[in-house]
Amino acid sequence: MAESTAREQVRHRINTLSLSSTVSVNGAAVQDPGEVLHALDDLHWELGHHSHPTKKISVFISDQSGSLVLTLARDSEYPQEYWVFLPKLDYL
């Protein structure tokens, strides 16, 4: 699977998630799933800038149509940016 195809699949899945989804971050339930869903909805591709991912954050989202598992990691140079991984593919 190409990186762009993986990105497109994740974006599509995020866009189809219900606001009543269940969301957990590092195994802890999130009180306001909408906040996480809105943040993920803003995913976009950035050119690399010779930085690397730092501490990983596990995100599990489920709704009536299935689940989505992502691993996020804050960028080492730009803390407002996050790397997003599909755990089984190790890229996005």
C-alpha positions as MATLAB code, in Angstrom:
seq = 'MAESTAREQVRHRINTLSLSSTVSVNGAAVQDPGEVLHALDDLHWELGHHSHPTKKISVFISDQSGSLVLTLARDSEYPQEYWVFLPKLDYL';
ca = [
       0.000    0.000    0.000;
       1.415    3.361   -0.971;
       1.754    6.113    1.629;
      -0.743    8.370   -0.145;
      -3.291    5.543   -0.280;
      -2.860    4.912    3.457;
      -3.336    8.637    4.150;
      -6.461    8.716    2.003;
      -7.907    5.662    3.750;
      -7.287    7.133    7.202;
      -8.760   10.514    6.198;
     -11.823    8.777    4.764;
     -12.260    6.683    7.912;
     -11.882    9.743   10.165;
     -14.423   11.654    8.082;
     -16.959    8.838    8.436;
     -16.627    8.479   12.224;
     -19.657    9.320   14.296;
     -19.411   12.069   16.916;
     -20.718    9.424   19.312;
     -17.539    7.378   18.783;
     -15.636    5.989   21.729;
     -12.080    7.340   21.910;
      -9.226    6.310   24.167;
      -5.730    7.774   24.353;
      -3.004    5.563   25.810;
      -5.748    3.289   27.111;
      -7.708    6.002   28.959;
     -11.221    6.928   27.824;
     -11.545   10.488   26.510;
     -14.374   12.559   28.016;
     -14.940   14.620   24.844;
     -14.364   12.369   21.801;
     -15.433   15.203   19.484;
     -12.348   17.203   20.436;
     -10.031   14.386   19.348;
     -12.049   13.711   16.197;
     -11.941   17.383   15.195;
      -8.166   17.487   15.741;
      -7.675   14.354   13.633;
      -9.941   15.777   10.943;
      -7.298   18.485   10.429;
      -4.633   15.962    9.355;
      -2.567   17.070    6.401;
       0.723   16.093    4.831;
       3.836   18.183    5.437;
       7.215   18.043    3.758;
       9.840   16.447    5.961;
      12.270   18.754    7.718;
      14.928   16.363    9.033;
      13.203   15.919   12.359;
      11.942   12.729   13.939;
       8.986   11.480   15.972;
       9.272   11.551   19.761;
       7.121    9.929   22.478;
       4.338    7.823   20.965;
       0.657    8.219   21.829;
      -1.807    5.397   21.109;
      -5.265    6.405   19.910;
      -8.131    3.907   19.626;
     -11.423    5.022   18.092;
     -14.501    2.876   17.638;
     -18.057    3.405   16.508;
     -20.856    1.197   15.207;
     -19.052    0.691   11.873;
     -15.722   -0.492   13.284;
     -12.515    0.779   14.813;
      -9.399    2.749   13.942;
      -6.054    2.447   15.706;
      -3.444    5.181   15.240;
      -0.119    5.975   16.823;
       0.751    9.669   17.085;
       4.161   11.104   17.940;
       5.092   14.737   18.501;
       7.667   16.131   16.081;
      11.131   16.709   17.569;
      11.513   20.200   16.059;
       7.949   21.455   15.694;
       5.929   20.538   18.815;
       2.672   21.705   17.210;
       3.101   18.963   14.569;
       2.545   15.241   15.020;
       3.598   12.202   13.071;
       0.725    9.776   12.446;
       1.320    6.048   12.038;
      -0.885    3.114   11.236;
       0.588    0.577   13.683;
       0.389   -2.350   11.262;
       1.969   -0.372    8.414;
       4.393    1.877   10.333;
       3.800    4.848    8.044;
       1.242    7.395    6.902;
];
